[in-house]
């Protein structure tokens, strides 16, 4: 059987965090999925926070994965990070070992951890003498540098250059991401490696009781890091406008779930200092899986007005529990939601207001979408892993 080593550097780098990012969940899904496929032939490696590269022993890796699962499912919405002292035992246990390096046919990495240091990636691959299969989640910092942190575009350019120069095959989370990657690689004169499109699986949403309407009011849910490309500004201006023009009884609540990101002065000012929004908008910066399930199941709709996405995971999560979606009309959203959500231009304020009020009141648009949801099929991890494993096996055959 093919010998596979999975790089879990990203998960180890998050040893102090209570809640996962989307990339964290993908790396976890690969750890579980590849274990199911390869069993004892799967090993784990990482670049440790100390900078050391090597193997993570199987018992330690499995125990750490279980620890993360417990932490992520905690129903108490813990904020911030664990102290360094609390995390120190795991940091020590997860120190990599040199034994086993070079004993794999294919190295798999599904996070961009340390890709901005191409020499480090090359040294790792040279030591392993294995084929390299990686996942690219998006090229947003390159295509939309205005939505990235300062310097984010240059950083992501280095990551993608590393992919172009070292990857034997690439998994992408959507056809939209695949098209972006192909354009970028070909535009720089590189040969494009084999690319497989595998939509991310939809994680099971806990069977939690739907959260009751807040103060007898319906609510809409916005889920994701608070950052410029997510277009929270549209929603906050919309709710402020409704607060000024409509009776309070007619205005639904908006629940914003996500940690605060960067370059968000206007959004944060509205959240912190706008009196008109206080009765109608609630911000939740940290949310355990059970709490999130309750929020999702009780919402009149998920609202996702992003300007750019590599994959619309919140759309899949909402539709999987029968919650309607109002989303910006971009390719990645349509790949996931297909013909089910209400799609709108991310700058169409009047259109968003009409859709929000209709869904809050269970109006015609809401009812029509509920009928469409019944026919929607969620992307799942078994199908994703089948595509990924086929790509891994194709690479392994090239070694032979």
mmCIF file of C-alpha atoms in Angstrom:
data_model
loop_
_atom_site.group_PDB
_atom_site.id
_atom_site.type_symbol
_atom_site.label_atom_id
_atom_site.label_comp_id
_atom_site.label_asym_id
_atom_site.label_seq_id
_atom_site.Cartn_x
_atom_site.Cartn_y
_atom_site.Cartn_z
ATOM 1 C CA UNK A 1 0.000 0.000 0.000
ATOM 2 C CA UNK A 2 1.110 3.561 -0.648
ATOM 3 C CA UNK A 3 3.022 5.103 2.245
ATOM 4 C CA UNK A 4 1.614 8.543 2.972
ATOM 5 C CA UNK A 5 2.832 11.176 5.419
ATOM 6 C CA UNK A 6 0.481 14.023 6.345
ATOM 7 C CA UNK A 7 1.896 17.366 7.426
ATOM 8 C CA UNK A 8 -0.070 18.655 10.451
ATOM 9 C CA UNK A 9 2.026 21.769 11.060
ATOM 10 C CA UNK A 10 -1.059 23.967 10.989
ATOM 11 C CA UNK A 11 -2.861 22.043 13.718
ATOM 12 C CA UNK A 12 0.214 22.081 15.916
ATOM 13 C CA UNK A 13 0.634 25.826 15.410
ATOM 14 C CA UNK A 14 -2.894 26.236 16.835
ATOM 15 C CA UNK A 15 -2.087 24.457 20.092
ATOM 16 C CA UNK A 16 -3.135 27.476 22.162
ATOM 17 C CA UNK A 17 -6.407 28.214 20.321
ATOM 18 C CA UNK A 18 -9.825 27.170 21.610
ATOM 19 C CA UNK A 19 -11.725 27.410 18.312
ATOM 20 C CA UNK A 20 -10.702 26.273 14.809
ATOM 21 C CA UNK A 21 -10.423 28.155 11.567
ATOM 22 C CA UNK A 22 -11.713 26.693 8.312
ATOM 23 C CA UNK A 23 -8.223 25.527 7.342
ATOM 24 C CA UNK A 24 -7.861 23.851 10.746
ATOM 25 C CA UNK A 25 -11.017 21.843 10.098
ATOM 26 C CA UNK A 26 -9.779 20.780 6.665
ATOM 27 C CA UNK A 27 -6.467 19.545 8.068
ATOM 28 C CA UNK A 28 -8.369 17.620 10.732
ATOM 29 C CA UNK A 29 -10.683 16.095 8.101
ATOM 30 C CA UNK A 30 -7.639 14.895 6.144
ATOM 31 C CA UNK A 31 -6.091 13.386 9.242
ATOM 32 C CA UNK A 32 -9.272 11.393 9.885
ATOM 33 C CA UNK A 33 -9.967 10.601 6.234
ATOM 34 C CA UNK A 34 -6.457 9.427 5.374
ATOM 35 C CA UNK A 35 -6.389 7.312 8.528
ATOM 36 C CA UNK A 36 -9.525 5.567 7.308
ATOM 37 C CA UNK A 37 -7.907 4.897 3.926
ATOM 38 C CA UNK A 38 -4.275 4.133 4.765
ATOM 39 C CA UNK A 39 -4.418 2.942 8.365
ATOM 40 C CA UNK A 40 -0.964 2.042 9.648
ATOM 41 C CA UNK A 41 0.635 3.242 6.399
ATOM 42 C CA UNK A 42 -0.241 6.846 7.316
ATOM 43 C CA UNK A 43 2.320 8.728 9.357
ATOM 44 C CA UNK A 44 2.384 12.339 10.565
ATOM 45 C CA UNK A 45 5.007 15.041 10.217
ATOM 46 C CA UNK A 46 5.237 18.735 11.055
ATOM 47 C CA UNK A 47 7.338 21.822 11.254
ATOM 48 C CA UNK A 48 7.133 22.453 15.002
ATOM 49 C CA UNK A 49 6.749 26.023 16.367
ATOM 50 C CA UNK A 50 10.397 25.651 17.406
ATOM 51 C CA UNK A 51 11.341 25.251 13.723
ATOM 52 C CA UNK A 52 12.230 21.556 13.975
ATOM 53 C CA UNK A 53 10.926 19.287 11.202
ATOM 54 C CA UNK A 54 10.291 15.587 11.633
ATOM 55 C CA UNK A 55 7.807 12.842 12.444
ATOM 56 C CA UNK A 56 5.138 13.081 15.135
ATOM 57 C CA UNK A 57 4.767 9.685 16.750
ATOM 58 C CA UNK A 58 1.458 8.045 15.989
ATOM 59 C CA UNK A 59 0.168 7.787 19.605
ATOM 60 C CA UNK A 60 0.969 11.454 20.250
ATOM 61 C CA UNK A 61 -0.576 12.617 16.972
ATOM 62 C CA UNK A 62 -3.790 10.671 17.564
ATOM 63 C CA UNK A 63 -4.052 11.897 21.147
ATOM 64 C CA UNK A 64 -3.583 15.484 19.980
ATOM 65 C CA UNK A 65 -6.290 15.135 17.318
ATOM 66 C CA UNK A 66 -8.669 13.839 19.985
ATOM 67 C CA UNK A 67 -7.734 16.752 22.263
ATOM 68 C CA UNK A 68 -8.542 19.250 19.509
ATOM 69 C CA UNK A 69 -11.883 17.578 18.822
ATOM 70 C CA UNK A 70 -12.821 17.915 22.481
ATOM 71 C CA UNK A 71 -11.710 21.529 22.609
ATOM 72 C CA UNK A 72 -13.575 22.530 19.445
ATOM 73 C CA UNK A 73 -16.833 20.932 20.543
ATOM 74 C CA UNK A 74 -16.791 22.695 23.916
ATOM 75 C CA UNK A 75 -20.214 24.281 24.390
ATOM 76 C CA UNK A 76 -18.751 27.034 26.559
ATOM 77 C CA UNK A 77 -17.747 29.823 24.208
ATOM 78 C CA UNK A 78 -14.157 30.289 25.344
ATOM 79 C CA UNK A 79 -12.365 33.364 24.131
ATOM 80 C CA UNK A 80 -8.749 34.219 23.553
ATOM 81 C CA UNK A 81 -5.963 31.664 23.830
ATOM 82 C CA UNK A 82 -4.697 29.206 26.378
ATOM 83 C CA UNK A 83 -1.725 30.502 28.322
ATOM 84 C CA UNK A 84 1.695 29.396 27.186
ATOM 85 C CA UNK A 85 2.089 27.543 30.476
ATOM 86 C CA UNK A 86 -1.144 25.588 29.856
ATOM 87 C CA UNK A 87 -0.072 24.691 26.325
ATOM 88 C CA UNK A 88 3.531 23.834 27.217
ATOM 89 C CA UNK A 89 2.921 20.094 27.879
ATOM 90 C CA UNK A 90 1.477 19.616 24.403
ATOM 91 C CA UNK A 91 4.156 21.761 22.788
ATOM 92 C CA UNK A 92 6.731 19.467 24.364
ATOM 93 C CA UNK A 93 4.929 16.216 23.501
ATOM 94 C CA UNK A 94 4.581 17.320 19.873
ATOM 95 C CA UNK A 95 8.297 17.847 19.291
ATOM 96 C CA UNK A 96 9.100 16.001 16.035
ATOM 97 C CA UNK A 97 11.597 13.149 15.775
ATOM 98 C CA UNK A 98 14.093 12.433 13.031
ATOM 99 C CA UNK A 99 13.248 8.721 12.930
ATOM 100 C CA UNK A 100 11.137 7.808 9.923
ATOM 101 C CA UNK A 101 12.020 10.739 7.676
ATOM 102 C CA UNK A 102 12.188 9.524 4.085
ATOM 103 C CA UNK A 103 9.936 6.518 4.646
ATOM 104 C CA UNK A 104 6.947 7.761 2.595
ATOM 105 C CA UNK A 105 5.986 7.759 -1.073
ATOM 106 C CA UNK A 106 3.779 10.871 -0.964
ATOM 107 C CA UNK A 107 3.777 13.853 1.389
ATOM 108 C CA UNK A 108 0.394 15.552 1.713
ATOM 109 C CA UNK A 109 -0.121 19.075 3.032
ATOM 110 C CA UNK A 110 -3.496 20.841 2.994
ATOM 111 C CA UNK A 111 -2.546 24.080 4.735
ATOM 112 C CA UNK A 112 -0.165 26.778 3.444
ATOM 113 C CA UNK A 113 1.887 26.608 6.638
ATOM 114 C CA UNK A 114 5.531 27.695 5.975
ATOM 115 C CA UNK A 115 5.006 27.836 2.176
ATOM 116 C CA UNK A 116 6.194 31.448 2.245
ATOM 117 C CA UNK A 117 9.625 29.997 3.070
ATOM 118 C CA UNK A 118 10.289 28.083 -0.159
ATOM 119 C CA UNK A 119 13.750 26.947 0.929
ATOM 120 C CA UNK A 120 12.221 25.312 4.009
ATOM 121 C CA UNK A 121 9.718 23.445 1.811
ATOM 122 C CA UNK A 122 12.454 22.351 -0.582
ATOM 123 C CA UNK A 123 14.630 21.068 2.287
ATOM 124 C CA UNK A 124 11.689 19.136 3.697
ATOM 125 C CA UNK A 125 10.931 17.528 0.331
ATOM 126 C CA UNK A 126 14.594 16.774 -0.308
ATOM 127 C CA UNK A 127 14.809 14.928 3.006
ATOM 128 C CA UNK A 128 11.627 12.997 2.330
ATOM 129 C CA UNK A 129 12.350 12.101 -1.297
ATOM 130 C CA UNK A 130 8.573 11.827 -1.702
ATOM 131 C CA UNK A 131 6.100 13.246 -4.181
ATOM 132 C CA UNK A 132 4.252 16.344 -2.968
ATOM 133 C CA UNK A 133 0.453 16.717 -3.045
ATOM 134 C CA UNK A 134 -0.933 19.930 -1.577
ATOM 135 C CA UNK A 135 -4.187 21.853 -1.352
ATOM 136 C CA UNK A 136 -4.761 25.454 -2.426
ATOM 137 C CA UNK A 137 -7.744 27.119 -0.759
ATOM 138 C CA UNK A 138 -7.834 30.427 -2.646
ATOM 139 C CA UNK A 139 -5.812 33.159 -4.356
ATOM 140 C CA UNK A 140 -7.808 36.004 -2.826
ATOM 141 C CA UNK A 141 -4.827 37.981 -1.430
ATOM 142 C CA UNK A 142 -3.336 38.033 -4.948
ATOM 143 C CA UNK A 143 -6.518 38.710 -6.912
ATOM 144 C CA UNK A 144 -7.998 41.121 -4.353
ATOM 145 C CA UNK A 145 -5.022 42.648 -2.495
ATOM 146 C CA UNK A 146 -7.273 45.401 -1.155
ATOM 147 C CA UNK A 147 -8.932 42.806 1.100
ATOM 148 C CA UNK A 148 -5.687 41.379 2.500
ATOM 149 C CA UNK A 149 -3.435 42.531 5.294
ATOM 150 C CA UNK A 150 -0.667 44.917 4.227
ATOM 151 C CA UNK A 151 1.914 42.750 2.510
ATOM 152 C CA UNK A 152 -0.584 39.904 2.169
ATOM 153 C CA UNK A 153 -0.432 39.822 -1.624
ATOM 154 C CA UNK A 154 3.367 39.462 -1.697
ATOM 155 C CA UNK A 155 3.197 36.786 1.002
ATOM 156 C CA UNK A 156 0.650 34.748 -0.946
ATOM 157 C CA UNK A 157 2.633 35.202 -4.157
ATOM 158 C CA UNK A 158 5.548 33.447 -2.432
ATOM 159 C CA UNK A 159 3.241 30.639 -1.296
ATOM 160 C CA UNK A 160 1.851 30.093 -4.789
ATOM 161 C CA UNK A 161 5.341 30.238 -6.304
ATOM 162 C CA UNK A 162 6.320 27.445 -3.901
ATOM 163 C CA UNK A 163 3.314 25.423 -5.075
ATOM 164 C CA UNK A 164 4.153 26.015 -8.733
ATOM 165 C CA UNK A 165 7.782 24.992 -8.239
ATOM 166 C CA UNK A 166 7.427 22.032 -5.867
ATOM 167 C CA UNK A 167 3.969 20.432 -6.108
ATOM 168 C CA UNK A 168 3.509 17.256 -8.123
ATOM 169 C CA UNK A 169 -0.281 17.615 -7.900
ATOM 170 C CA UNK A 170 -2.726 20.065 -6.352
ATOM 171 C CA UNK A 171 -6.155 19.670 -4.798
ATOM 172 C CA UNK A 172 -8.415 22.734 -4.966
ATOM 173 C CA UNK A 173 -11.626 23.303 -3.026
ATOM 174 C CA UNK A 174 -13.616 24.630 -5.979
ATOM 175 C CA UNK A 175 -13.433 24.999 -9.734
ATOM 176 C CA UNK A 176 -13.228 28.757 -9.144
ATOM 177 C CA UNK A 177 -10.032 28.301 -7.123
ATOM 178 C CA UNK A 178 -8.677 25.905 -9.741
ATOM 179 C CA UNK A 179 -9.241 28.438 -12.511
ATOM 180 C CA UNK A 180 -7.543 31.169 -10.480
ATOM 181 C CA UNK A 181 -4.540 28.953 -9.740
ATOM 182 C CA UNK A 182 -4.180 27.878 -13.366
ATOM 183 C CA UNK A 183 -4.266 31.479 -14.583
ATOM 184 C CA UNK A 184 -1.666 32.508 -12.033
ATOM 185 C CA UNK A 185 0.737 29.654 -12.752
ATOM 186 C CA UNK A 186 0.463 29.923 -16.531
ATOM 187 C CA UNK A 187 0.803 33.700 -16.328
ATOM 188 C CA UNK A 188 4.244 33.232 -14.789
ATOM 189 C CA UNK A 189 5.461 30.724 -17.321
ATOM 190 C CA UNK A 190 5.293 27.657 -15.089
ATOM 191 C CA UNK A 191 3.883 24.301 -16.130
ATOM 192 C CA UNK A 192 0.607 23.668 -14.322
ATOM 193 C CA UNK A 193 0.661 20.468 -12.246
ATOM 194 C CA UNK A 194 -2.335 18.124 -12.278
ATOM 195 C CA UNK A 195 -5.222 19.829 -10.450
ATOM 196 C CA UNK A 196 -8.172 17.978 -8.928
ATOM 197 C CA UNK A 197 -11.330 19.826 -7.870
ATOM 198 C CA UNK A 198 -12.816 18.418 -4.658
ATOM 199 C CA UNK A 199 -15.485 20.449 -2.880
ATOM 200 C CA UNK A 200 -14.902 20.472 0.856
ATOM 201 C CA UNK A 201 -17.115 18.152 2.837
ATOM 202 C CA UNK A 202 -19.876 19.603 4.962
ATOM 203 C CA UNK A 203 -19.243 18.815 8.604
ATOM 204 C CA UNK A 204 -22.068 17.409 10.648
ATOM 205 C CA UNK A 205 -23.879 20.166 12.511
ATOM 206 C CA UNK A 206 -24.788 19.117 16.040
ATOM 207 C CA UNK A 207 -28.409 18.169 16.610
ATOM 208 C CA UNK A 208 -28.853 21.083 18.995
ATOM 209 C CA UNK A 209 -32.200 22.683 19.735
ATOM 210 C CA UNK A 210 -32.718 25.739 17.560
ATOM 211 C CA UNK A 211 -32.056 28.926 19.450
ATOM 212 C CA UNK A 212 -35.306 30.647 20.273
ATOM 213 C CA UNK A 213 -36.103 33.940 18.590
ATOM 214 C CA UNK A 214 -34.478 36.688 20.583
ATOM 215 C CA UNK A 215 -37.129 38.789 22.279
ATOM 216 C CA UNK A 216 -39.725 37.226 19.978
ATOM 217 C CA UNK A 217 -37.775 38.560 17.001
ATOM 218 C CA UNK A 218 -36.499 36.498 14.078
ATOM 219 C CA UNK A 219 -32.794 36.790 13.386
ATOM 220 C CA UNK A 220 -30.424 36.409 10.462
ATOM 221 C CA UNK A 221 -26.931 35.024 10.877
ATOM 222 C CA UNK A 222 -23.645 36.241 9.393
ATOM 223 C CA UNK A 223 -20.867 33.721 9.942
ATOM 224 C CA UNK A 224 -17.156 34.276 9.303
ATOM 225 C CA UNK A 225 -14.143 36.347 10.265
ATOM 226 C CA UNK A 226 -14.922 40.047 10.353
ATOM 227 C CA UNK A 227 -12.724 41.285 7.518
ATOM 228 C CA UNK A 228 -13.273 43.637 4.543
ATOM 229 C CA UNK A 229 -13.931 41.048 1.832
ATOM 230 C CA UNK A 230 -16.801 39.567 3.858
ATOM 231 C CA UNK A 231 -18.686 42.837 3.295
ATOM 232 C CA UNK A 232 -20.079 43.240 6.813
ATOM 233 C CA UNK A 233 -20.259 46.940 6.039
ATOM 234 C CA UNK A 234 -23.205 46.368 3.683
ATOM 235 C CA UNK A 235 -25.139 44.542 6.392
ATOM 236 C CA UNK A 236 -24.431 47.089 9.112
ATOM 237 C CA UNK A 237 -25.422 50.013 6.898
ATOM 238 C CA UNK A 238 -28.547 48.095 5.887
ATOM 239 C CA UNK A 239 -29.550 47.501 9.509
ATOM 240 C CA UNK A 240 -28.786 51.119 10.395
ATOM 241 C CA UNK A 241 -30.976 52.287 7.526
ATOM 242 C CA UNK A 242 -33.816 50.005 8.642
ATOM 243 C CA UNK A 243 -33.448 51.284 12.208
ATOM 244 C CA UNK A 244 -33.932 54.841 10.964
ATOM 245 C CA UNK A 245 -36.884 54.162 8.658
ATOM 246 C CA UNK A 246 -38.854 51.174 9.933
ATOM 247 C CA UNK A 247 -40.768 50.491 13.135
ATOM 248 C CA UNK A 248 -38.591 48.550 15.560
ATOM 249 C CA UNK A 249 -41.080 45.676 15.612
ATOM 250 C CA UNK A 250 -40.477 45.059 11.880
ATOM 251 C CA UNK A 251 -36.672 44.887 12.076
ATOM 252 C CA UNK A 252 -35.139 41.414 12.541
ATOM 253 C CA UNK A 253 -31.980 40.961 14.549
ATOM 254 C CA UNK A 254 -28.576 40.363 12.967
ATOM 255 C CA UNK A 255 -26.187 37.955 14.712
ATOM 256 C CA UNK A 256 -22.563 38.408 13.607
ATOM 257 C CA UNK A 257 -20.453 35.375 14.557
ATOM 258 C CA UNK A 258 -16.718 35.565 13.944
ATOM 259 C CA UNK A 259 -13.481 36.832 15.346
ATOM 260 C CA UNK A 260 -12.386 40.343 14.506
ATOM 261 C CA UNK A 261 -9.897 40.491 11.653
ATOM 262 C CA UNK A 262 -7.880 43.323 10.174
ATOM 263 C CA UNK A 263 -8.392 46.665 8.365
ATOM 264 C CA UNK A 264 -11.889 46.949 9.810
ATOM 265 C CA UNK A 265 -12.068 50.445 11.266
ATOM 266 C CA UNK A 266 -15.449 51.363 9.791
ATOM 267 C CA UNK A 267 -17.063 48.039 10.654
ATOM 268 C CA UNK A 268 -15.715 47.999 14.189
ATOM 269 C CA UNK A 269 -16.763 51.613 14.739
ATOM 270 C CA UNK A 270 -20.311 50.698 13.748
ATOM 271 C CA UNK A 271 -20.324 47.630 15.986
ATOM 272 C CA UNK A 272 -18.858 49.483 18.952
ATOM 273 C CA UNK A 273 -20.249 52.982 18.708
ATOM 274 C CA UNK A 274 -23.448 53.117 16.650
ATOM 275 C CA UNK A 275 -26.450 53.548 19.004
ATOM 276 C CA UNK A 276 -28.945 52.769 16.235
ATOM 277 C CA UNK A 277 -27.528 49.242 15.858
ATOM 278 C CA UNK A 278 -27.424 48.310 19.541
ATOM 279 C CA UNK A 279 -31.032 46.982 19.762
ATOM 280 C CA UNK A 280 -30.708 44.930 16.589
ATOM 281 C CA UNK A 281 -27.132 43.659 16.125
ATOM 282 C CA UNK A 282 -25.275 41.197 18.343
ATOM 283 C CA UNK A 283 -21.617 40.277 17.880
ATOM 284 C CA UNK A 284 -20.345 36.843 18.980
ATOM 285 C CA UNK A 285 -16.561 36.567 18.625
ATOM 286 C CA UNK A 286 -16.125 32.983 19.828
ATOM 287 C CA UNK A 287 -18.607 30.159 19.537
ATOM 288 C CA UNK A 288 -18.387 26.444 20.330
ATOM 289 C CA UNK A 289 -19.777 23.893 17.894
ATOM 290 C CA UNK A 290 -22.962 23.251 19.886
ATOM 291 C CA UNK A 291 -23.713 26.949 20.248
ATOM 292 C CA UNK A 292 -23.070 27.483 16.548
ATOM 293 C CA UNK A 293 -25.440 24.628 15.705
ATOM 294 C CA UNK A 294 -28.183 26.271 17.750
ATOM 295 C CA UNK A 295 -27.611 29.619 16.047
ATOM 296 C CA UNK A 296 -27.666 28.019 12.571
ATOM 297 C CA UNK A 297 -30.783 25.976 13.177
ATOM 298 C CA UNK A 298 -32.752 28.907 14.565
ATOM 299 C CA UNK A 299 -31.880 31.525 11.944
ATOM 300 C CA UNK A 300 -34.394 32.787 9.409
ATOM 301 C CA UNK A 301 -31.492 32.841 6.944
ATOM 302 C CA UNK A 302 -27.732 32.943 6.659
ATOM 303 C CA UNK A 303 -26.503 36.150 5.009
ATOM 304 C CA UNK A 304 -23.171 36.010 3.154
ATOM 305 C CA UNK A 305 -22.521 39.139 1.068
ATOM 306 C CA UNK A 306 -18.793 38.458 0.464
ATOM 307 C CA UNK A 307 -16.944 40.087 -2.414
ATOM 308 C CA UNK A 308 -14.628 37.079 -2.796
ATOM 309 C CA UNK A 309 -14.451 33.496 -1.489
ATOM 310 C CA UNK A 310 -12.508 30.373 -2.330
ATOM 311 C CA UNK A 311 -15.315 28.202 -0.990
ATOM 312 C CA UNK A 312 -18.587 29.046 0.749
ATOM 313 C CA UNK A 313 -18.493 26.674 3.714
ATOM 314 C CA UNK A 314 -21.125 28.571 5.778
ATOM 315 C CA UNK A 315 -23.527 28.185 2.849
ATOM 316 C CA UNK A 316 -23.135 24.410 2.900
ATOM 317 C CA UNK A 317 -23.497 24.297 6.684
ATOM 318 C CA UNK A 318 -26.670 26.379 6.646
ATOM 319 C CA UNK A 319 -28.333 24.481 3.806
ATOM 320 C CA UNK A 320 -27.406 21.154 5.418
ATOM 321 C CA UNK A 321 -29.700 21.963 8.366
ATOM 322 C CA UNK A 322 -32.458 23.490 6.241
ATOM 323 C CA UNK A 323 -31.600 27.140 6.874
ATOM 324 C CA UNK A 324 -32.068 29.393 3.821
ATOM 325 C CA UNK A 325 -29.195 31.454 2.442
ATOM 326 C CA UNK A 326 -28.939 34.929 0.969
ATOM 327 C CA UNK A 327 -25.530 35.216 -0.706
ATOM 328 C CA UNK A 328 -23.498 37.375 -3.047
ATOM 329 C CA UNK A 329 -23.559 36.207 -6.640
ATOM 330 C CA UNK A 330 -20.006 34.898 -7.039
ATOM 331 C CA UNK A 331 -18.756 31.675 -8.609
ATOM 332 C CA UNK A 332 -17.614 29.957 -5.406
ATOM 333 C CA UNK A 333 -21.016 30.497 -3.784
ATOM 334 C CA UNK A 334 -22.887 29.069 -6.769
ATOM 335 C CA UNK A 335 -20.645 25.987 -6.794
ATOM 336 C CA UNK A 336 -21.720 25.174 -3.260
ATOM 337 C CA UNK A 337 -25.309 26.423 -3.143
ATOM 338 C CA UNK A 338 -26.141 25.689 -6.776
ATOM 339 C CA UNK A 339 -29.655 26.994 -7.533
ATOM 340 C CA UNK A 340 -30.902 27.089 -3.928
ATOM 341 C CA UNK A 341 -29.868 30.402 -2.283
ATOM 342 C CA UNK A 342 -31.097 33.850 -3.192
ATOM 343 C CA UNK A 343 -28.131 35.426 -5.005
ATOM 344 C CA UNK A 344 -27.618 39.178 -5.067
ATOM 345 C CA UNK A 345 -24.988 41.649 -6.161
ATOM 346 C CA UNK A 346 -22.881 42.432 -3.059
ATOM 347 C CA UNK A 347 -23.571 46.160 -3.564
ATOM 348 C CA UNK A 348 -27.334 45.908 -4.111
ATOM 349 C CA UNK A 349 -28.547 47.421 -0.854
ATOM 350 C CA UNK A 350 -32.261 47.572 -1.761
ATOM 351 C CA UNK A 351 -32.160 43.988 -3.007
ATOM 352 C CA UNK A 352 -30.554 42.789 0.217
ATOM 353 C CA UNK A 353 -33.109 44.646 2.323
ATOM 354 C CA UNK A 354 -35.997 43.097 0.392
ATOM 355 C CA UNK A 355 -34.527 39.601 0.767
ATOM 356 C CA UNK A 356 -33.730 40.061 4.467
ATOM 357 C CA UNK A 357 -37.219 41.277 5.347
ATOM 358 C CA UNK A 358 -38.865 38.584 3.224
ATOM 359 C CA UNK A 359 -36.932 35.790 4.955
ATOM 360 C CA UNK A 360 -37.514 37.267 8.398
ATOM 361 C CA UNK A 361 -41.255 37.270 7.670
ATOM 362 C CA UNK A 362 -41.234 33.825 5.999
ATOM 363 C CA UNK A 363 -42.370 35.507 2.788
ATOM 364 C CA UNK A 364 -42.529 34.234 -0.816
ATOM 365 C CA UNK A 365 -38.760 34.190 -1.394
ATOM 366 C CA UNK A 366 -38.258 32.256 1.835
ATOM 367 C CA UNK A 367 -40.953 29.736 1.002
ATOM 368 C CA UNK A 368 -39.613 29.201 -2.519
ATOM 369 C CA UNK A 369 -36.105 28.613 -1.174
ATOM 370 C CA UNK A 370 -37.352 26.145 1.430
ATOM 371 C CA UNK A 371 -38.822 24.098 -1.418
ATOM 372 C CA UNK A 372 -35.474 24.160 -3.252
ATOM 373 C CA UNK A 373 -33.482 23.156 -0.163
ATOM 374 C CA UNK A 374 -35.283 19.821 -0.070
ATOM 375 C CA UNK A 375 -33.493 18.835 -3.312
ATOM 376 C CA UNK A 376 -30.014 20.097 -2.342
ATOM 377 C CA UNK A 377 -27.260 17.575 -1.655
ATOM 378 C CA UNK A 378 -24.419 18.565 0.676
ATOM 379 C CA UNK A 379 -20.834 18.007 -0.501
ATOM 380 C CA UNK A 380 -19.420 15.311 1.762
ATOM 381 C CA UNK A 381 -15.982 14.281 2.972
ATOM 382 C CA UNK A 382 -16.105 10.693 1.655
ATOM 383 C CA UNK A 383 -16.548 11.997 -1.895
ATOM 384 C CA UNK A 384 -13.825 14.605 -1.355
ATOM 385 C CA UNK A 385 -11.396 12.036 0.051
ATOM 386 C CA UNK A 386 -12.078 9.652 -2.828
ATOM 387 C CA UNK A 387 -10.884 12.359 -5.249
ATOM 388 C CA UNK A 388 -7.893 13.224 -3.055
ATOM 389 C CA UNK A 389 -6.826 9.601 -2.610
ATOM 390 C CA UNK A 390 -6.998 9.021 -6.364
ATOM 391 C CA UNK A 391 -4.644 11.966 -6.891
ATOM 392 C CA UNK A 392 -2.296 10.655 -4.176
ATOM 393 C CA UNK A 393 -2.249 7.195 -5.757
ATOM 394 C CA UNK A 394 -1.543 8.682 -9.202
ATOM 395 C CA UNK A 395 1.465 10.465 -7.700
ATOM 396 C CA UNK A 396 2.649 7.325 -5.943
ATOM 397 C CA UNK A 397 2.594 5.407 -9.228
ATOM 398 C CA UNK A 398 4.940 8.027 -10.688
ATOM 399 C CA UNK A 399 7.411 7.192 -7.905
ATOM 400 C CA UNK A 400 7.245 3.515 -8.787
#
